[in-house]
Each structure stands twice: as C-alpha cells, then as structure tokens.
Short mmCIF file of C-alpha atoms and ligand atoms in Angstrom, two decimals:
data_model
loop_
_atom_site.label_atom_id
_atom_site.label_comp_id
_atom_site.label_asym_id
_atom_site.label_seq_id
_atom_site.Cartn_x
_atom_site.Cartn_y
_atom_site.Cartn_z
CA MET A 64 42.17 -9.56 -30.17
CA SER A 65 40.73 -7.80 -27.14
CA PRO A 66 38.68 -9.90 -24.69
CA ASN A 67 34.89 -9.89 -24.88
CA PRO A 68 33.80 -7.21 -22.39
CA TYR A 69 30.57 -9.10 -21.68
CA ALA A 70 32.18 -12.49 -20.95
CA TRP A 71 32.16 -11.83 -17.20
CA ILE A 72 28.32 -11.95 -17.14
CA ASN A 73 28.25 -15.63 -17.98
CA GLU A 74 31.00 -16.35 -15.44
CA SER A 75 29.04 -14.46 -12.83
CA LEU A 76 25.90 -16.48 -13.57
CA THR A 77 27.93 -19.68 -13.17
CA THR A 78 29.02 -18.52 -9.71
CA ILE A 79 25.37 -17.76 -8.81
CA HIS A 80 24.39 -21.28 -9.90
CA ARG A 81 27.23 -22.85 -7.94
CA ALA A 82 26.09 -21.15 -4.72
CA ASP A 83 22.47 -22.33 -5.24
CA TRP A 84 21.51 -18.67 -5.42
CA TYR A 85 20.16 -18.81 -8.97
CA ARG A 86 16.59 -17.56 -9.37
CA SER A 87 14.06 -17.83 -12.17
CA VAL A 88 10.38 -17.05 -12.57
CA GLN A 89 7.44 -19.43 -12.17
CA THR A 90 4.29 -18.82 -14.18
CA ILE A 91 1.02 -18.41 -12.31
CA HIS A 92 -2.19 -18.93 -14.26
CA GLY A 93 -5.64 -17.45 -13.68
CA ARG A 94 -6.75 -15.08 -10.95
CA PRO A 95 -4.74 -14.75 -7.75
CA GLY A 96 -6.20 -16.44 -4.67
CA ALA A 97 -5.71 -19.04 -1.94
CA MET A 98 -5.43 -21.68 -4.68
CA VAL A 99 -3.45 -20.97 -7.85
CA ILE A 100 -2.19 -22.90 -10.82
CA VAL A 101 1.61 -23.02 -11.03
CA ASP A 102 3.27 -24.88 -13.89
CA GLY A 103 -0.05 -26.46 -14.82
CA ARG A 104 -0.75 -27.79 -11.32
CA GLU A 105 -3.21 -26.49 -8.72
CA VAL A 106 -1.44 -25.67 -5.45
CA ILE A 107 -2.33 -23.96 -2.17
CA ASN A 108 -0.82 -20.50 -2.29
CA PHE A 109 1.37 -19.49 0.66
CA ALA A 110 3.62 -17.29 -1.47
CA SER A 111 1.42 -14.25 -1.98
CA ASN A 112 1.34 -10.79 -0.38
CA ASP A 113 -2.37 -10.59 -1.13
CA TYR A 114 -3.18 -11.03 2.59
CA LEU A 115 -6.87 -10.14 2.33
CA GLY A 116 -7.51 -11.89 -0.97
CA LEU A 117 -8.42 -8.62 -2.69
CA ALA A 118 -6.28 -8.90 -5.83
CA GLY A 119 -8.82 -11.27 -7.39
CA ASP A 120 -11.89 -9.56 -5.91
CA ASP A 121 -14.63 -8.66 -8.41
CA ARG A 122 -15.08 -5.19 -6.92
CA LEU A 123 -11.43 -4.23 -7.53
CA ILE A 124 -11.53 -5.70 -11.01
CA GLU A 125 -14.72 -3.80 -11.85
CA ALA A 126 -13.28 -0.55 -10.46
CA GLY A 127 -10.18 -1.05 -12.63
CA VAL A 128 -12.24 -1.81 -15.74
CA ALA A 129 -14.57 1.16 -15.20
CA ALA A 130 -11.63 3.56 -14.69
CA THR A 131 -9.91 2.21 -17.81
CA LYS A 132 -13.06 2.75 -19.89
CA GLN A 133 -13.49 6.26 -18.56
CA PHE A 134 -9.87 7.46 -18.45
CA GLY A 135 -7.91 5.12 -20.72
CA THR A 136 -5.11 2.66 -20.04
CA GLY A 137 -2.20 5.04 -19.49
CA SER A 138 -2.05 8.28 -17.56
CA THR A 139 0.12 9.76 -20.39
CA GLY A 140 2.43 11.94 -18.32
CA SER A 141 3.86 12.79 -14.95
CA ARG A 142 1.56 14.19 -12.28
CA LEU A 143 2.99 17.71 -12.58
CA LEU A 144 2.53 17.74 -16.36
CA SER A 145 -0.38 15.95 -18.07
CA GLY A 146 -0.86 12.86 -15.86
CA HIS A 147 -2.80 14.15 -12.86
CA ARG A 148 -6.42 13.02 -12.46
CA GLU A 149 -9.08 13.66 -9.84
CA LEU A 150 -8.87 9.91 -9.12
CA HIS A 151 -5.26 10.28 -7.88
CA ARG A 152 -6.32 12.96 -5.44
CA GLU A 153 -9.26 10.86 -4.24
CA LEU A 154 -6.89 7.98 -3.56
CA GLU A 155 -4.43 10.23 -1.70
CA GLN A 156 -7.20 11.62 0.45
CA ALA A 157 -8.48 8.11 1.18
CA ILE A 158 -4.96 7.02 2.24
CA ALA A 159 -4.56 10.09 4.48
CA GLN A 160 -7.93 9.44 6.11
CA PHE A 161 -7.10 5.72 6.55
CA LYS A 162 -3.68 6.51 8.08
CA GLN A 163 -4.96 9.50 10.08
CA THR A 164 -2.39 11.81 8.54
CA GLU A 165 -2.89 15.27 7.04
CA ASP A 166 -2.04 14.19 3.52
CA ALA A 167 -0.53 11.47 1.31
CA LEU A 168 1.20 11.16 -2.04
CA VAL A 169 0.95 8.14 -4.36
CA PHE A 170 3.98 6.86 -6.24
CA SER A 171 4.14 4.28 -9.03
CA SER A 172 5.44 1.65 -6.58
CA GLY A 173 6.41 1.26 -2.95
CA TYR A 174 10.02 0.96 -4.09
CA LEU A 175 9.83 4.37 -5.77
CA ALA A 176 8.07 5.88 -2.73
CA ASN A 177 11.06 4.93 -0.55
CA LEU A 178 13.62 6.14 -3.08
CA GLY A 179 11.75 9.41 -3.50
CA ALA A 180 11.13 10.14 0.16
CA ILE A 181 14.64 9.30 1.39
CA THR A 182 16.49 11.17 -1.36
CA ALA A 183 14.27 14.24 -0.82
CA LEU A 184 14.73 14.29 2.96
CA VAL A 185 18.49 13.81 3.38
CA GLY A 186 21.73 14.47 1.53
CA LYS A 187 25.50 14.54 1.87
CA ARG A 188 25.61 16.39 5.20
CA ASP A 189 23.13 14.04 6.86
CA LEU A 190 23.04 10.71 8.69
CA ILE A 191 20.79 7.70 8.06
CA LEU A 192 20.48 4.97 10.67
CA SER A 193 19.01 1.87 9.07
CA ASP A 194 17.96 -1.52 10.47
CA GLU A 195 20.19 -4.21 8.95
CA TYR A 196 17.16 -6.24 7.82
CA ASN A 197 15.48 -3.37 5.98
CA HIS A 198 13.92 -3.88 2.56
CA SER A 199 16.07 -3.28 -0.51
CA SER A 200 14.15 -0.09 -1.38
CA LEU A 201 15.10 1.51 1.95
CA LYS A 202 18.72 0.43 1.59
CA ASN A 203 19.03 1.68 -1.97
CA GLY A 204 17.17 4.89 -1.15
CA ALA A 205 19.72 5.50 1.59
CA ILE A 206 22.66 4.91 -0.77
CA LEU A 207 21.13 7.11 -3.46
CA SER A 208 20.59 9.99 -1.03
CA GLY A 209 24.35 10.43 -0.57
CA ALA A 210 23.95 10.60 3.23
CA THR A 211 26.25 8.71 5.61
CA VAL A 212 24.49 5.38 6.17
CA ILE A 213 25.06 3.28 9.27
CA GLU A 214 23.21 0.00 9.74
CA TYR A 215 22.24 -1.01 13.27
CA PRO A 216 21.77 -4.63 14.36
CA HIS A 217 18.21 -5.84 13.75
CA CYS A 218 15.74 -4.11 16.12
CA ASP A 219 18.58 -3.37 18.59
CA VAL A 220 17.51 -0.11 20.22
CA THR A 221 20.53 -0.04 22.55
CA ALA A 222 22.91 -0.15 19.60
CA LEU A 223 20.79 2.48 17.84
CA LYS A 224 20.97 4.75 20.87
CA ASN A 225 24.77 4.44 20.94
CA LEU A 226 24.96 5.37 17.26
CA LEU A 227 22.72 8.35 17.92
CA ASN A 228 25.51 9.85 20.01
CA GLN A 229 27.13 10.78 16.66
CA ARG A 230 24.00 12.69 15.75
CA GLN A 231 25.46 16.16 16.41
CA ASN A 232 28.12 15.70 13.69
CA TYR A 233 25.40 15.85 11.03
CA ARG A 234 22.87 18.40 9.83
CA ARG A 235 19.82 16.11 9.77
CA CYS A 236 19.28 12.53 10.89
CA LEU A 237 16.78 9.99 9.56
CA ILE A 238 16.01 6.60 11.10
CA ILE A 239 14.54 4.14 8.56
CA THR A 240 12.90 0.78 9.25
CA ASP A 241 10.40 -1.77 7.98
CA SER A 242 7.45 -1.94 10.40
CA VAL A 243 6.67 -5.61 9.65
CA PHE A 244 9.99 -7.05 8.42
CA SER A 245 9.26 -8.54 5.05
CA MET A 246 11.42 -11.68 5.25
CA ASP A 247 11.18 -12.41 8.99
CA GLY A 248 7.66 -11.31 9.89
CA ASP A 249 8.65 -9.60 13.15
CA LEU A 250 7.82 -6.01 14.11
CA CYS A 251 10.06 -3.00 14.68
CA PRO A 252 10.01 -1.56 18.23
CA LEU A 253 8.07 1.49 17.03
CA PRO A 254 7.28 3.26 20.36
CA THR A 255 10.96 3.14 21.40
CA LEU A 256 12.08 4.32 17.95
CA LEU A 257 9.67 7.27 18.21
CA ASN A 258 11.04 8.17 21.66
CA LEU A 259 14.65 7.98 20.43
CA ALA A 260 13.80 10.05 17.36
CA GLU A 261 12.32 12.71 19.59
CA GLU A 262 15.18 12.63 22.12
CA PHE A 263 17.85 13.02 19.43
CA SER A 264 15.86 15.29 17.11
CA CYS A 265 15.74 12.77 14.23
CA MET A 266 13.16 12.09 11.57
CA LEU A 267 11.68 8.58 11.53
CA LEU A 268 10.49 6.80 8.39
CA VAL A 269 8.59 3.50 8.74
CA ASP A 270 7.80 1.24 5.81
CA GLU A 271 4.33 -0.24 6.35
CA ALA A 272 4.36 -2.37 3.18
CA HIS A 273 3.42 -5.63 4.93
CA ALA A 274 1.42 -3.94 7.70
CA THR A 275 -1.14 -1.92 5.75
CA GLY A 276 -4.52 -3.68 5.73
CA VAL A 277 -3.11 -6.26 8.16
CA MET A 278 -1.99 -4.64 11.44
CA GLY A 279 -4.00 -2.37 13.75
CA LYS A 280 -7.66 -2.23 14.67
CA THR A 281 -8.77 -0.70 11.36
CA GLY A 282 -5.90 -2.15 9.31
CA ALA A 283 -4.04 1.16 9.14
CA GLY A 284 -0.73 -0.57 10.00
CA CYS A 285 1.81 -0.89 12.81
CA VAL A 286 1.52 2.80 13.66
CA GLU A 287 -2.07 2.09 14.65
CA HIS A 288 -1.17 -1.30 16.20
CA PHE A 289 1.26 0.44 18.59
CA GLY A 290 -1.15 3.30 19.36
CA CYS A 291 1.12 5.84 17.65
CA SER A 292 -1.40 7.33 15.19
CA GLY A 293 -1.15 11.11 15.01
CA LYS A 294 2.56 11.18 16.00
CA GLN A 295 5.03 13.04 13.78
CA LEU A 296 6.64 10.51 11.48
CA ILE A 297 6.88 9.54 7.84
CA GLN A 298 4.84 6.52 6.77
CA VAL A 299 5.60 4.75 3.51
CA GLY A 300 3.68 1.82 2.11
CA THR A 301 2.52 -0.06 -0.93
CA LEU A 302 -0.80 -0.48 -2.72
CA SER A 303 0.47 -3.81 -4.05
CA LYS A 304 0.20 -6.16 -1.08
CA ALA A 305 -2.96 -6.32 1.09
CA LEU A 306 -4.52 -3.62 -1.12
CA GLY A 307 -4.27 -5.90 -4.16
CA SER A 308 -3.30 -3.23 -6.71
CA LEU A 309 -0.03 -1.58 -7.79
CA GLY A 310 1.65 1.56 -6.49
CA GLY A 311 3.09 3.06 -3.33
CA TYR A 312 2.55 6.03 -1.07
CA VAL A 313 4.00 8.35 1.54
CA ALA A 314 1.64 9.61 4.28
CA GLY A 315 2.43 12.36 6.76
CA SER A 316 2.04 16.06 7.43
CA ALA A 317 0.70 18.40 4.74
CA THR A 318 4.07 20.19 4.74
CA LEU A 319 5.98 16.95 4.15
CA ILE A 320 3.72 15.96 1.26
CA ASP A 321 3.89 19.42 -0.31
CA PHE A 322 7.69 19.26 -0.04
CA LEU A 323 7.82 15.80 -1.66
CA ARG A 324 5.72 17.00 -4.59
CA ASN A 325 8.52 19.49 -5.20
CA ARG A 326 11.58 17.44 -4.33
CA ALA A 327 11.02 13.68 -4.80
CA PRO A 328 12.54 12.83 -8.21
CA SER A 329 10.93 9.37 -8.37
CA TRP A 330 7.54 11.10 -8.18
CA ILE A 331 8.27 14.17 -10.32
CA TYR A 332 9.99 12.43 -13.24
CA THR A 333 7.84 9.37 -13.73
CA THR A 334 4.44 8.71 -15.26
CA ALA A 335 1.45 8.91 -12.92
CA LEU A 336 -0.18 5.73 -11.65
CA SER A 337 -2.53 4.21 -14.24
CA PRO A 338 -6.29 4.85 -13.86
CA ALA A 339 -6.94 1.12 -13.34
CA ASP A 340 -4.38 0.74 -10.54
CA THR A 341 -5.57 3.93 -8.87
CA ALA A 342 -9.25 2.95 -8.94
CA ALA A 343 -8.53 -0.60 -7.73
CA ALA A 344 -6.50 0.70 -4.77
CA LEU A 345 -9.27 3.14 -3.89
CA ALA A 346 -11.82 0.32 -3.94
CA ALA A 347 -9.50 -1.80 -1.76
CA ILE A 348 -9.15 0.88 0.93
CA LYS A 349 -12.94 1.14 1.16
CA ILE A 350 -13.25 -2.64 1.51
CA VAL A 351 -10.52 -2.78 4.18
CA GLN A 352 -12.41 -0.15 6.17
CA GLN A 353 -15.89 -1.60 5.63
CA GLU A 354 -15.07 -5.29 6.05
CA PRO A 355 -13.03 -5.81 9.23
CA GLN A 356 -14.15 -9.46 9.08
CA ARG A 357 -11.49 -10.06 6.38
CA ARG A 358 -8.71 -8.96 8.72
CA ASN A 359 -10.29 -10.90 11.60
CA GLN A 360 -10.32 -14.04 9.45
CA LEU A 361 -6.67 -13.49 8.51
CA TRP A 362 -5.67 -13.34 12.17
CA ALA A 363 -7.88 -16.33 13.04
CA ASN A 364 -5.99 -18.25 10.32
CA VAL A 365 -2.61 -17.13 11.70
CA ASP A 366 -3.64 -18.31 15.19
CA GLU A 367 -4.93 -21.63 13.87
CA LEU A 368 -1.74 -22.24 11.90
CA LYS A 369 0.47 -21.40 14.89
CA LYS A 370 -1.44 -23.96 16.99
CA LEU A 371 -1.14 -26.61 14.30
CA LEU A 372 2.58 -25.90 14.02
CA GLN A 373 3.46 -26.76 17.58
CA LEU A 374 5.59 -29.66 16.40
CA PRO A 375 8.92 -30.39 18.05
CA LYS A 376 10.91 -30.62 14.80
CA LEU A 377 9.89 -27.33 13.23
CA LYS A 378 12.20 -24.40 13.72
CA LEU A 379 9.63 -21.65 13.49
CA VAL A 380 11.08 -18.16 13.62
CA GLN A 381 9.27 -16.00 16.17
CA GLN A 382 6.80 -13.71 14.44
CA GLU A 383 3.89 -11.39 15.14
CA SER A 384 2.45 -11.10 11.63
CA PRO A 385 0.98 -13.34 8.90
CA ILE A 386 4.56 -14.06 7.72
CA LEU A 387 6.02 -17.29 9.14
CA CYS A 388 9.51 -18.56 8.41
CA PHE A 389 11.15 -21.94 8.79
CA GLN A 390 14.93 -21.90 8.96
CA LEU A 391 16.89 -24.35 6.86
CA PRO A 392 20.60 -25.11 7.11
CA SER A 393 21.54 -24.10 3.55
CA ALA A 394 20.31 -22.57 0.32
CA ALA A 395 20.28 -26.05 -1.25
CA ALA A 396 18.16 -27.42 1.62
CA ALA A 397 15.71 -24.52 1.27
CA LEU A 398 15.41 -25.12 -2.48
CA GLU A 399 14.86 -28.83 -1.92
CA ALA A 400 12.20 -28.11 0.74
CA GLY A 401 10.44 -25.72 -1.65
CA LYS A 402 10.47 -28.41 -4.34
CA GLN A 403 9.08 -31.07 -1.99
CA LEU A 404 6.36 -28.73 -0.78
CA LYS A 405 5.34 -28.03 -4.36
CA ALA A 406 5.21 -31.75 -5.04
CA SER A 407 2.74 -32.04 -2.14
CA GLY A 408 0.61 -29.22 -3.51
CA ILE A 409 1.98 -26.35 -1.41
CA PHE A 410 3.35 -23.21 -3.03
CA ALA A 411 5.81 -21.57 -0.60
CA PRO A 412 9.03 -19.94 -1.70
CA ALA A 413 12.57 -20.70 -0.59
CA ILE A 414 14.16 -17.37 0.40
CA ARG A 415 17.93 -17.42 0.15
CA PRO A 416 20.92 -15.09 0.37
CA PRO A 417 21.52 -12.39 -0.70
CA THR A 418 17.88 -11.48 0.09
CA VAL A 419 18.33 -12.76 3.65
CA PRO A 420 21.38 -13.87 5.64
CA THR A 421 19.98 -17.39 6.32
CA SER A 422 17.96 -19.64 4.03
CA ARG A 423 14.36 -20.36 4.83
CA ILE A 424 10.89 -21.30 3.64
CA ARG A 425 8.57 -18.32 3.94
CA ILE A 426 4.83 -18.73 4.43
CA SER A 427 2.27 -15.94 4.00
CA VAL A 428 -1.14 -16.58 5.46
CA MET A 429 -4.22 -15.19 3.68
CA ALA A 430 -7.70 -14.36 4.94
CA THR A 431 -9.08 -16.63 2.23
CA HIS A 432 -7.18 -19.76 3.32
CA GLU A 433 -9.46 -22.47 4.66
CA SER A 434 -8.76 -24.81 7.57
CA ILE A 435 -8.05 -27.65 5.17
CA HIS A 436 -5.35 -25.53 3.44
CA LEU A 437 -3.59 -24.93 6.75
CA GLN A 438 -3.81 -28.61 7.72
CA LYS A 439 -2.32 -29.68 4.39
CA LEU A 440 0.53 -27.20 4.84
CA VAL A 441 1.41 -28.55 8.28
CA LYS A 442 1.26 -32.13 7.03
CA ALA A 443 3.59 -31.30 4.13
CA LEU A 444 5.99 -29.37 6.34
CA SER A 445 6.27 -32.12 8.94
CA SER A 446 7.09 -34.77 6.34
CA ILE A 447 9.88 -32.60 4.92
CA TYR A 448 11.45 -32.05 8.29
CA ILE A 449 11.42 -35.76 9.02
CA TYR A 450 13.37 -36.46 5.83
CA SER A 451 15.78 -33.57 6.25
CA ASP A 452 17.26 -34.96 9.49
C1 LIG B 19 7.24 -5.00 -1.15
C2 LIG B 19 7.95 -3.98 -0.37
C3 LIG B 19 8.29 -2.75 -0.92
C4 LIG B 19 8.09 -2.45 -2.39
O1 LIG B 19 6.76 -2.20 -2.69
P1 LIG B 19 6.32 -2.34 -4.23
O2 LIG B 19 5.04 -1.59 -4.27
O3 LIG B 19 6.19 -3.78 -4.50
O4 LIG B 19 7.39 -1.68 -5.02
C5 LIG B 19 8.88 -1.81 -0.13
N1 LIG B 19 9.16 -2.06 1.18
C6 LIG B 19 8.88 -3.24 1.74
C7 LIG B 19 9.20 -3.47 3.18
C8 LIG B 19 8.28 -4.24 0.99
O5 LIG B 19 8.01 -5.42 1.54
#
C-alpha cells in the first residue's frame, strides 16, 4: 500500500507544537474597544490595532449600515466590471487628500495592496531591496514579483547603500519598507531612504499600515511625520487598523494609480470592497481629520505608559509609536507571560517566531485607554517579571 500523502501534515503540526510555535484563535465577544470580553472574561485590550477606538464607533457603524441598505451587502464584481461604485471613488479621493497625493486606489486588504503594487512595479529583470523586518505582505509581494530580492539588515542605511552599488545590473530597483514596523514599533529612516532612492534612481514603497491615523500632525502617517509629504514615493496602507474598517490602499501620483488600475492583478481580479467597509473607512478618515484630540489622547497615553514603565526589570524595546514590546527569553516564556497577563485581566499577545526572530509580549496603546488601564497593565507586567527571574 502506498503511504498516505497527507500524513506529513500531522507530523508537521507536532513539530510546531514541540517548538511552542502552535497558534490558535481566541474568541472576542461584543464590540471592539479598550475593554473586551475574551473567553467569557472582561479584559483590558492591549492586543488591538484599533488605535483610535474607531472600530466600535457609532458613526462608522451607522455609515456601514446606511451603505448596506442603499447598495447591498456585496459589491457583486470587480471594479473594472460590475463592482465599481461612486462610494469607492469618494473614498479614494478622501485618501488622496488625506495623504496629499494626486490619487489613490483601494484594494480589498492591505495585504492585497502590497501584492498588487509590488508585482505591477517590478519583474524578473529588476531588484528589490527589502528591510529584513518587513511585513509578510511586502515579503511575499517581492517573491511573487519574480524580481531579485535582497534583504538588508533592519533599518541599516549603510548596508542598504552598499547593496545599491549593484543597482546598475538591473532594469528597475524598488526599496520596500514598513514605516512603523509592525512587531517592533520603531520607525524606518524615511528621509535617508528617500535620499538614497533619489541618488540611485530607485523607487521607494513605504507601508504605512500602523502609521495611518497615528503618526504626523494630521495623522497622515510617517511621510507627514518626517516632513516628506509631496515627495515622489509609493505609499501603501490599510483601512483596517486606526481607520477601523477593512481594506487597503496605494496612494501616489495619478500616473502610478492609473498604471495600477491596469496592471495590479490583486486589484483587477478580485471583488470590489463592500459598500459597508467603504463607507465606514470614509467616515473614519473624516473623523481622523476633524478630531485631532483622539490622536493627541493616544500619544498622551503612550507618554504616560512609558513613564509608568520606567522599572529596572522590564526590557522595553526602544520604540517611537504606540507599539511597545517586552523581550522574553523563549517562545515558552512569552506564552506563559501572555497567560499570566490574561489571568490578571490584561489581553496582550505573545508574538513568537516565525513572525519575529525573538519572542516577546506586544502591547498596543489605544486612544480610549484610561489611566487605570495603563496602571493595571504596569502592575501585571511587573509581577510577571519578578516571577520570571
Ligand atoms: C496589517 C498590515 C498589513 C496588512 O493589512 P490588512 O489590511 O490587514 O491586510 C500590511 N502591512 C503591514 C505593515 C501591516 O501591519
């Protein structure tokens, strides 16, 4: 008898378990917010990307409901066939205005926006230089494009410059990077990257997924934070984090966007964003622009938490965003810390390989956290670190 061709899957799962890399879902009940119910228990939520607390906001919900009543639940086709609505265009124009770019294009997710943009921009004869800590969607977009991909050490502009000396062997070159790194919370050196891109005649794509709504004076992202608005570059982002909805986008020159509408397969061959998601994202962008106090409160919370965290035992990874990480010696230790935090009413995920090279607890601060939430977090964290010695 021939061996079962699927038997390896179970063996592979056993290996994943043995390494403490096994993952499974946890059920969240009710609306998202600073407090959520996980496994029947109310906990303070430090696990969410909903930085401004908009995903549970009545105005987004009402916009989604109204759009569903008017336009239905599904958009029924791809944008180029039957799926395009005036609402999509309104959202794209709102994104372009927010980002100070000529135009924008919405995708069904941030992941698909990266796949679509990268595969449209480069191919076999081209070079991609990619930060080693980039998000999975950038890495897989690079692989899918068929270009030669070289990773440079995290944020190391000297190493990047050395690699750029190979630039002339390729037709086109694209540098890709997260702007706020999703698992570390630090920022890419954007002004230097822009200078290098210009010097070596390369395109630069920045992924503003964790920066949109959070970084910069008006919340437009790291491009605004670094004073680089209006520069030639390709900005990608998501509608699913601070904007509280679902979807992704590319923002840039009118020519770039027109080209992507013709060449990005993950935009052309997929169903258009649903009316509800589109309307909710549009409502979120308006709120981000009209209510800077939400962003100010988020940063006030980050500052307060950083002050509270000045404890000798905590190994806080340096960060400049609402993402804070605490290194732990192993995947098992990170899992145990996550479990203990949950027992003390704190919901904060253990992030382990292969997502990141080193295990950690990752905290996301929200605008809607209250002082008492931050104090409880610090109390819970310090007790864990005492026991883990
Ligand atoms: C979350 C994230 C994405 C994916 O966005 P989705 O809209 O969730 O698909 C892409 N890039 C980065 C850096 C992210 O953090």
